[in-house]
């Protein structure tokens, strides 16, 4: 029931774009996205509650395709500060929630 | 608000010893979660509470693990006796209302090393 993320790891140069995908084998009703920097706690980025909903702030946005049971996180014009591990979290019922496998993102100058 | 506060930040203990991890959730949050993070298994939910009542402890690996939440502002996770395979980072997180509809706020974690 753990959602699968792809890619597992990605290296970008500053200014490049990236997409991280999150797929579930179960029907979803919510998706969270978190970023965790090395040695720190995960930090909540955003939540999507409706199929087709897109959210974002600054240059990080996400979409949620309820039919395909997928979500994607879009990082535009990446900055060094975007480096970290990104996790999706999926709600499959009101009381069941699973974190994804994680995607390591490294932005280099 | 100071956020979710966990203590200690680091714990090194010998196999067989009792370990107690502590957590103070954000005031007003009615859900509290204990997670364990390892390279091999990622973030695993151990147990969660709603209004101080344990709701789901199916993730607790063995009887050696126990968790309590005596009041809305304090929770403990105890491992007795500890084993080397318990070495991991343990996170406490809290949330307002139903956890799946709101973001989790994580504490800084406790890095546990059992030797």
mmCIF file of C-alpha atoms in Angstrom:
data_model
loop_
_atom_site.group_PDB
_atom_site.id
_atom_site.type_symbol
_atom_site.label_atom_id
_atom_site.label_comp_id
_atom_site.label_asym_id
_atom_site.label_seq_id
_atom_site.Cartn_x
_atom_site.Cartn_y
_atom_site.Cartn_z
ATOM 1 C CA UNK A 1 0.000 0.000 0.000
ATOM 2 C CA UNK A 2 3.081 2.210 0.118
ATOM 3 C CA UNK A 3 3.005 4.534 -2.888
ATOM 4 C CA UNK A 4 5.891 4.260 -5.317
ATOM 5 C CA UNK A 5 7.847 7.323 -6.320
ATOM 6 C CA UNK A 6 9.898 7.881 -9.439
ATOM 7 C CA UNK A 7 12.604 8.615 -10.102
ATOM 8 C CA UNK A 8 14.462 7.353 -7.042
ATOM 9 C CA UNK A 9 17.107 10.015 -7.473
ATOM 10 C CA UNK A 10 17.754 12.970 -9.726
ATOM 11 C CA UNK A 11 20.595 15.446 -10.120
ATOM 12 C CA UNK A 12 19.905 18.867 -11.601
ATOM 13 C CA UNK A 13 21.844 21.976 -12.379
ATOM 14 C CA UNK A 14 20.524 25.222 -10.970
ATOM 15 C CA UNK A 15 17.747 26.565 -13.134
ATOM 16 C CA UNK A 16 16.653 23.202 -14.523
ATOM 17 C CA UNK A 17 13.210 21.698 -14.025
ATOM 18 C CA UNK A 18 12.235 18.376 -12.462
ATOM 19 C CA UNK A 19 9.131 16.227 -12.079
ATOM 20 C CA UNK A 20 8.645 13.680 -9.308
ATOM 21 C CA UNK A 21 5.854 11.152 -9.635
ATOM 22 C CA UNK A 22 3.890 9.280 -6.980
ATOM 23 C CA UNK A 23 1.729 6.271 -7.835
ATOM 24 C CA UNK A 24 -0.601 4.293 -5.645
ATOM 25 C CA UNK A 25 -2.234 0.903 -6.114
ATOM 26 C CA UNK A 26 -5.202 2.108 -4.081
ATOM 27 C CA UNK A 27 -7.809 4.770 -4.745
ATOM 28 C CA UNK A 28 -6.662 8.071 -3.279
ATOM 29 C CA UNK A 29 -8.551 10.893 -1.774
ATOM 30 C CA UNK A 30 -5.617 13.026 -0.707
ATOM 31 C CA UNK A 31 -1.953 13.499 -1.467
ATOM 32 C CA UNK A 32 0.631 15.321 0.632
ATOM 33 C CA UNK A 33 4.115 16.371 -0.419
ATOM 34 C CA UNK A 34 7.025 16.794 2.000
ATOM 35 C CA UNK A 35 10.677 17.710 1.669
ATOM 36 C CA UNK A 36 13.338 16.405 4.029
ATOM 37 C CA UNK A 37 16.822 17.839 4.130
ATOM 38 C CA UNK A 38 19.661 15.692 5.342
ATOM 39 C CA UNK A 39 19.594 15.239 9.102
ATOM 40 C CA UNK A 40 16.338 17.152 9.484
ATOM 41 C CA UNK A 41 12.652 16.354 9.824
ATOM 42 C CA UNK A 42 10.285 16.204 6.847
ATOM 43 C CA UNK A 43 8.595 19.529 6.169
ATOM 44 C CA UNK A 44 5.090 19.770 4.766
ATOM 45 C CA UNK A 45 4.903 21.423 1.344
ATOM 46 C CA UNK A 46 1.296 21.058 0.221
ATOM 47 C CA UNK A 47 -1.792 18.896 0.148
ATOM 48 C CA UNK A 48 -4.136 18.079 -2.721
ATOM 49 C CA UNK A 49 -7.615 16.882 -1.942
ATOM 50 C CA UNK A 50 -9.537 16.763 -5.204
ATOM 51 C CA UNK A 51 -8.945 14.895 -8.405
ATOM 52 C CA UNK A 52 -7.304 17.153 -10.923
ATOM 53 C CA UNK A 53 -6.422 19.722 -8.300
ATOM 54 C CA UNK A 54 -3.236 21.612 -8.844
ATOM 55 C CA UNK A 55 -1.511 23.599 -6.178
ATOM 56 C CA UNK A 56 1.694 25.432 -5.851
ATOM 57 C CA UNK A 57 3.694 28.181 -4.349
ATOM 58 C CA UNK A 58 6.645 29.966 -5.872
ATOM 59 C CA UNK A 59 8.206 27.522 -8.278
ATOM 60 C CA UNK A 60 6.984 24.288 -6.741
ATOM 61 C CA UNK A 61 3.591 22.966 -7.760
ATOM 62 C CA UNK A 62 1.744 19.655 -7.823
ATOM 63 C CA UNK A 63 -1.104 17.933 -9.589
ATOM 64 C CA UNK A 64 -3.379 15.091 -8.569
ATOM 65 C CA UNK A 65 -4.961 12.674 -11.021
ATOM 66 C CA UNK A 66 -7.498 10.806 -8.977
ATOM 67 C CA UNK A 67 -8.451 8.413 -11.792
ATOM 68 C CA UNK A 68 -4.894 7.321 -12.372
ATOM 69 C CA UNK A 69 -4.176 7.292 -8.631
ATOM 70 C CA UNK A 70 -1.157 9.470 -9.258
ATOM 71 C CA UNK A 71 0.321 12.770 -8.241
ATOM 72 C CA UNK A 72 3.233 14.717 -9.656
ATOM 73 C CA UNK A 73 5.419 17.388 -8.077
ATOM 74 C CA UNK A 74 6.888 20.000 -10.395
ATOM 75 C CA UNK A 75 10.004 21.964 -9.505
ATOM 76 C CA UNK A 76 10.686 24.833 -11.866
ATOM 77 C CA UNK A 77 13.951 26.722 -12.232
ATOM 78 C CA UNK A 78 15.482 24.722 -9.402
ATOM 79 C CA UNK A 79 17.562 26.402 -6.722
ATOM 80 C CA UNK A 80 20.275 24.954 -4.505
ATOM 81 C CA UNK A 81 17.838 25.133 -1.592
ATOM 82 C CA UNK A 82 15.561 22.607 -3.316
ATOM 83 C CA UNK A 83 17.995 19.786 -2.599
ATOM 84 C CA UNK A 84 16.623 17.095 -0.322
ATOM 85 C CA UNK A 85 14.458 14.020 -0.331
ATOM 86 C CA UNK A 86 10.871 14.465 -1.433
ATOM 87 C CA UNK A 87 8.135 12.236 -0.087
ATOM 88 C CA UNK A 88 4.560 11.930 -1.154
ATOM 89 C CA UNK A 89 1.996 10.803 1.383
ATOM 90 C CA UNK A 90 -1.246 9.250 0.283
ATOM 91 C CA UNK A 91 -4.549 9.044 2.097
ATOM 92 C CA UNK A 92 -6.521 6.017 0.960
ATOM 93 C CA UNK A 93 -9.235 6.282 3.576
ATOM 94 C CA UNK A 94 -9.818 8.688 6.390
ATOM 95 C CA UNK A 95 -7.550 6.842 8.736
ATOM 96 C CA UNK A 96 -5.001 5.232 6.451
ATOM 97 C CA UNK A 97 -2.046 7.198 5.233
ATOM 98 C CA UNK A 98 1.231 6.007 3.744
ATOM 99 C CA UNK A 99 4.444 7.762 2.874
ATOM 100 C CA UNK A 100 6.101 7.033 -0.437
ATOM 101 C CA UNK A 101 9.522 5.570 -1.068
ATOM 102 C CA UNK A 102 11.150 8.986 -1.459
ATOM 103 C CA UNK A 103 13.022 10.768 -4.263
ATOM 104 C CA UNK A 104 16.453 12.212 -3.641
ATOM 105 C CA UNK A 105 16.927 15.513 -5.462
ATOM 106 C CA UNK A 106 20.321 17.177 -5.701
ATOM 107 C CA UNK A 107 20.762 20.595 -7.263
ATOM 108 C CA UNK A 108 24.308 21.514 -8.240
ATOM 109 C CA UNK A 109 25.680 24.921 -9.246
ATOM 110 C CA UNK B 1 4.261 27.949 18.790
ATOM 111 C CA UNK B 2 7.545 26.109 19.296
ATOM 112 C CA UNK B 3 6.484 23.256 17.055
ATOM 113 C CA UNK B 4 6.652 19.575 17.925
ATOM 114 C CA UNK B 5 9.342 19.041 20.533
ATOM 115 C CA UNK B 6 11.156 15.744 20.884
ATOM 116 C CA UNK B 7 13.773 14.648 23.352
ATOM 117 C CA UNK B 8 16.445 13.508 23.441
ATOM 118 C CA UNK B 9 17.903 14.427 20.034
ATOM 119 C CA UNK B 10 20.405 11.587 20.225
ATOM 120 C CA UNK B 11 20.441 8.454 22.311
ATOM 121 C CA UNK B 12 23.125 5.815 22.439
ATOM 122 C CA UNK B 13 22.362 2.813 24.571
ATOM 123 C CA UNK B 14 23.519 -0.726 25.097
ATOM 124 C CA UNK B 15 21.514 -3.691 23.948
ATOM 125 C CA UNK B 16 19.035 -4.766 26.582
ATOM 126 C CA UNK B 17 18.577 -1.343 28.114
ATOM 127 C CA UNK B 18 15.282 0.497 28.283
ATOM 128 C CA UNK B 19 14.901 3.552 26.080
ATOM 129 C CA UNK B 20 12.241 6.236 26.453
ATOM 130 C CA UNK B 21 11.597 8.823 23.765
ATOM 131 C CA UNK B 22 9.496 11.871 24.500
ATOM 132 C CA UNK B 23 7.267 14.142 22.458
ATOM 133 C CA UNK B 24 5.311 17.323 23.028
ATOM 134 C CA UNK B 25 2.854 17.993 20.177
ATOM 135 C CA UNK B 26 1.671 21.373 18.987
ATOM 136 C CA UNK B 27 -1.019 22.762 21.239
ATOM 137 C CA UNK B 28 -4.441 22.221 19.715
ATOM 138 C CA UNK B 29 -3.399 19.334 17.509
ATOM 139 C CA UNK B 30 -5.514 16.305 18.304
ATOM 140 C CA UNK B 31 -3.568 13.680 16.361
ATOM 141 C CA UNK B 32 -0.141 12.438 17.335
ATOM 142 C CA UNK B 33 1.981 9.986 15.343
ATOM 143 C CA UNK B 34 5.155 8.062 16.018
ATOM 144 C CA UNK B 35 7.235 7.184 12.942
ATOM 145 C CA UNK B 36 10.493 5.325 12.521
ATOM 146 C CA UNK B 37 12.814 6.092 9.633
ATOM 147 C CA UNK B 38 15.570 3.856 8.294
ATOM 148 C CA UNK B 39 17.350 3.722 4.975
ATOM 149 C CA UNK B 40 15.954 0.285 4.251
ATOM 150 C CA UNK B 41 12.316 0.810 5.200
ATOM 151 C CA UNK B 42 11.770 4.545 4.864
ATOM 152 C CA UNK B 43 9.145 6.175 7.059
ATOM 153 C CA UNK B 44 7.116 3.611 8.972
ATOM 154 C CA UNK B 45 4.104 4.481 11.070
ATOM 155 C CA UNK B 46 4.388 2.830 14.479
ATOM 156 C CA UNK B 47 1.298 4.123 16.266
ATOM 157 C CA UNK B 48 -1.040 7.074 16.303
ATOM 158 C CA UNK B 49 -3.324 8.701 18.837
ATOM 159 C CA UNK B 50 -6.459 10.771 18.517
ATOM 160 C CA UNK B 51 -7.391 12.873 21.529
ATOM 161 C CA UNK B 52 -4.858 10.909 23.601
ATOM 162 C CA UNK B 53 -6.415 7.539 22.702
ATOM 163 C CA UNK B 54 -4.345 5.003 20.723
ATOM 164 C CA UNK B 55 -6.166 4.325 17.458
ATOM 165 C CA UNK B 56 -3.844 2.103 15.472
ATOM 166 C CA UNK B 57 -0.777 0.377 16.871
ATOM 167 C CA UNK B 58 -0.456 -2.227 14.133
ATOM 168 C CA UNK B 59 2.893 -0.777 13.127
ATOM 169 C CA UNK B 60 4.509 -1.409 16.485
ATOM 170 C CA UNK B 61 7.058 -4.081 15.627
ATOM 171 C CA UNK B 62 6.975 -6.136 18.800
ATOM 172 C CA UNK B 63 5.840 -6.222 22.384
ATOM 173 C CA UNK B 64 9.121 -4.591 23.265
ATOM 174 C CA UNK B 65 7.631 -1.342 21.964
ATOM 175 C CA UNK B 66 4.980 0.575 23.868
ATOM 176 C CA UNK B 67 3.584 4.089 23.623
ATOM 177 C CA UNK B 68 1.493 6.231 25.880
ATOM 178 C CA UNK B 69 -0.183 9.590 25.739
ATOM 179 C CA UNK B 70 -1.255 10.484 29.279
ATOM 180 C CA UNK B 71 -2.435 13.956 28.258
ATOM 181 C CA UNK B 72 -2.785 16.214 25.244
ATOM 182 C CA UNK B 73 0.682 17.674 25.608
ATOM 183 C CA UNK B 74 2.883 14.652 26.149
ATOM 184 C CA UNK B 75 3.607 11.252 24.665
ATOM 185 C CA UNK B 76 6.297 8.625 25.174
ATOM 186 C CA UNK B 77 7.604 5.751 23.112
ATOM 187 C CA UNK B 78 9.378 3.096 25.111
ATOM 188 C CA UNK B 79 11.546 0.244 23.939
ATOM 189 C CA UNK B 80 12.338 -2.439 26.493
ATOM 190 C CA UNK B 81 14.649 -4.252 26.011
ATOM 191 C CA UNK B 82 16.351 -2.454 23.147
ATOM 192 C CA UNK B 83 18.136 -4.324 20.335
ATOM 193 C CA UNK B 84 20.643 -3.162 17.692
ATOM 194 C CA UNK B 85 17.994 -3.488 14.960
ATOM 195 C CA UNK B 86 15.987 -0.769 16.725
ATOM 196 C CA UNK B 87 18.618 1.759 15.669
ATOM 197 C CA UNK B 88 16.831 4.397 13.592
ATOM 198 C CA UNK B 89 15.539 7.943 13.675
ATOM 199 C CA UNK B 90 12.233 8.162 15.515
ATOM 200 C CA UNK B 91 9.947 11.034 14.605
ATOM 201 C CA UNK B 92 6.921 12.310 16.410
ATOM 202 C CA UNK B 93 4.413 14.299 14.354
ATOM 203 C CA UNK B 94 1.164 16.036 15.161
ATOM 204 C CA UNK B 95 -1.774 17.219 13.106
ATOM 205 C CA UNK B 96 -4.963 19.195 13.440
ATOM 206 C CA UNK B 97 -8.079 17.109 12.938
ATOM 207 C CA UNK B 98 -7.978 14.233 10.489
ATOM 208 C CA UNK B 99 -4.383 13.700 9.589
ATOM 209 C CA UNK B 100 -4.993 12.928 5.967
ATOM 210 C CA UNK B 101 -6.638 16.271 5.301
ATOM 211 C CA UNK B 102 -4.005 18.464 6.916
ATOM 212 C CA UNK B 103 -0.272 18.493 6.879
ATOM 213 C CA UNK B 104 1.790 16.809 9.526
ATOM 214 C CA UNK B 105 4.235 18.806 11.598
ATOM 215 C CA UNK B 106 7.216 16.699 12.507
ATOM 216 C CA UNK B 107 9.525 17.054 15.458
ATOM 217 C CA UNK B 108 13.285 17.122 14.967
ATOM 218 C CA UNK B 109 13.518 13.413 15.675
ATOM 219 C CA UNK B 110 15.516 11.224 18.025
ATOM 220 C CA UNK B 111 18.449 9.369 16.534
ATOM 221 C CA UNK B 112 18.673 6.106 18.442
ATOM 222 C CA UNK B 113 21.758 3.930 18.324
ATOM 223 C CA UNK B 114 21.711 0.608 20.121
ATOM 224 C CA UNK B 115 25.137 -1.001 20.469
#
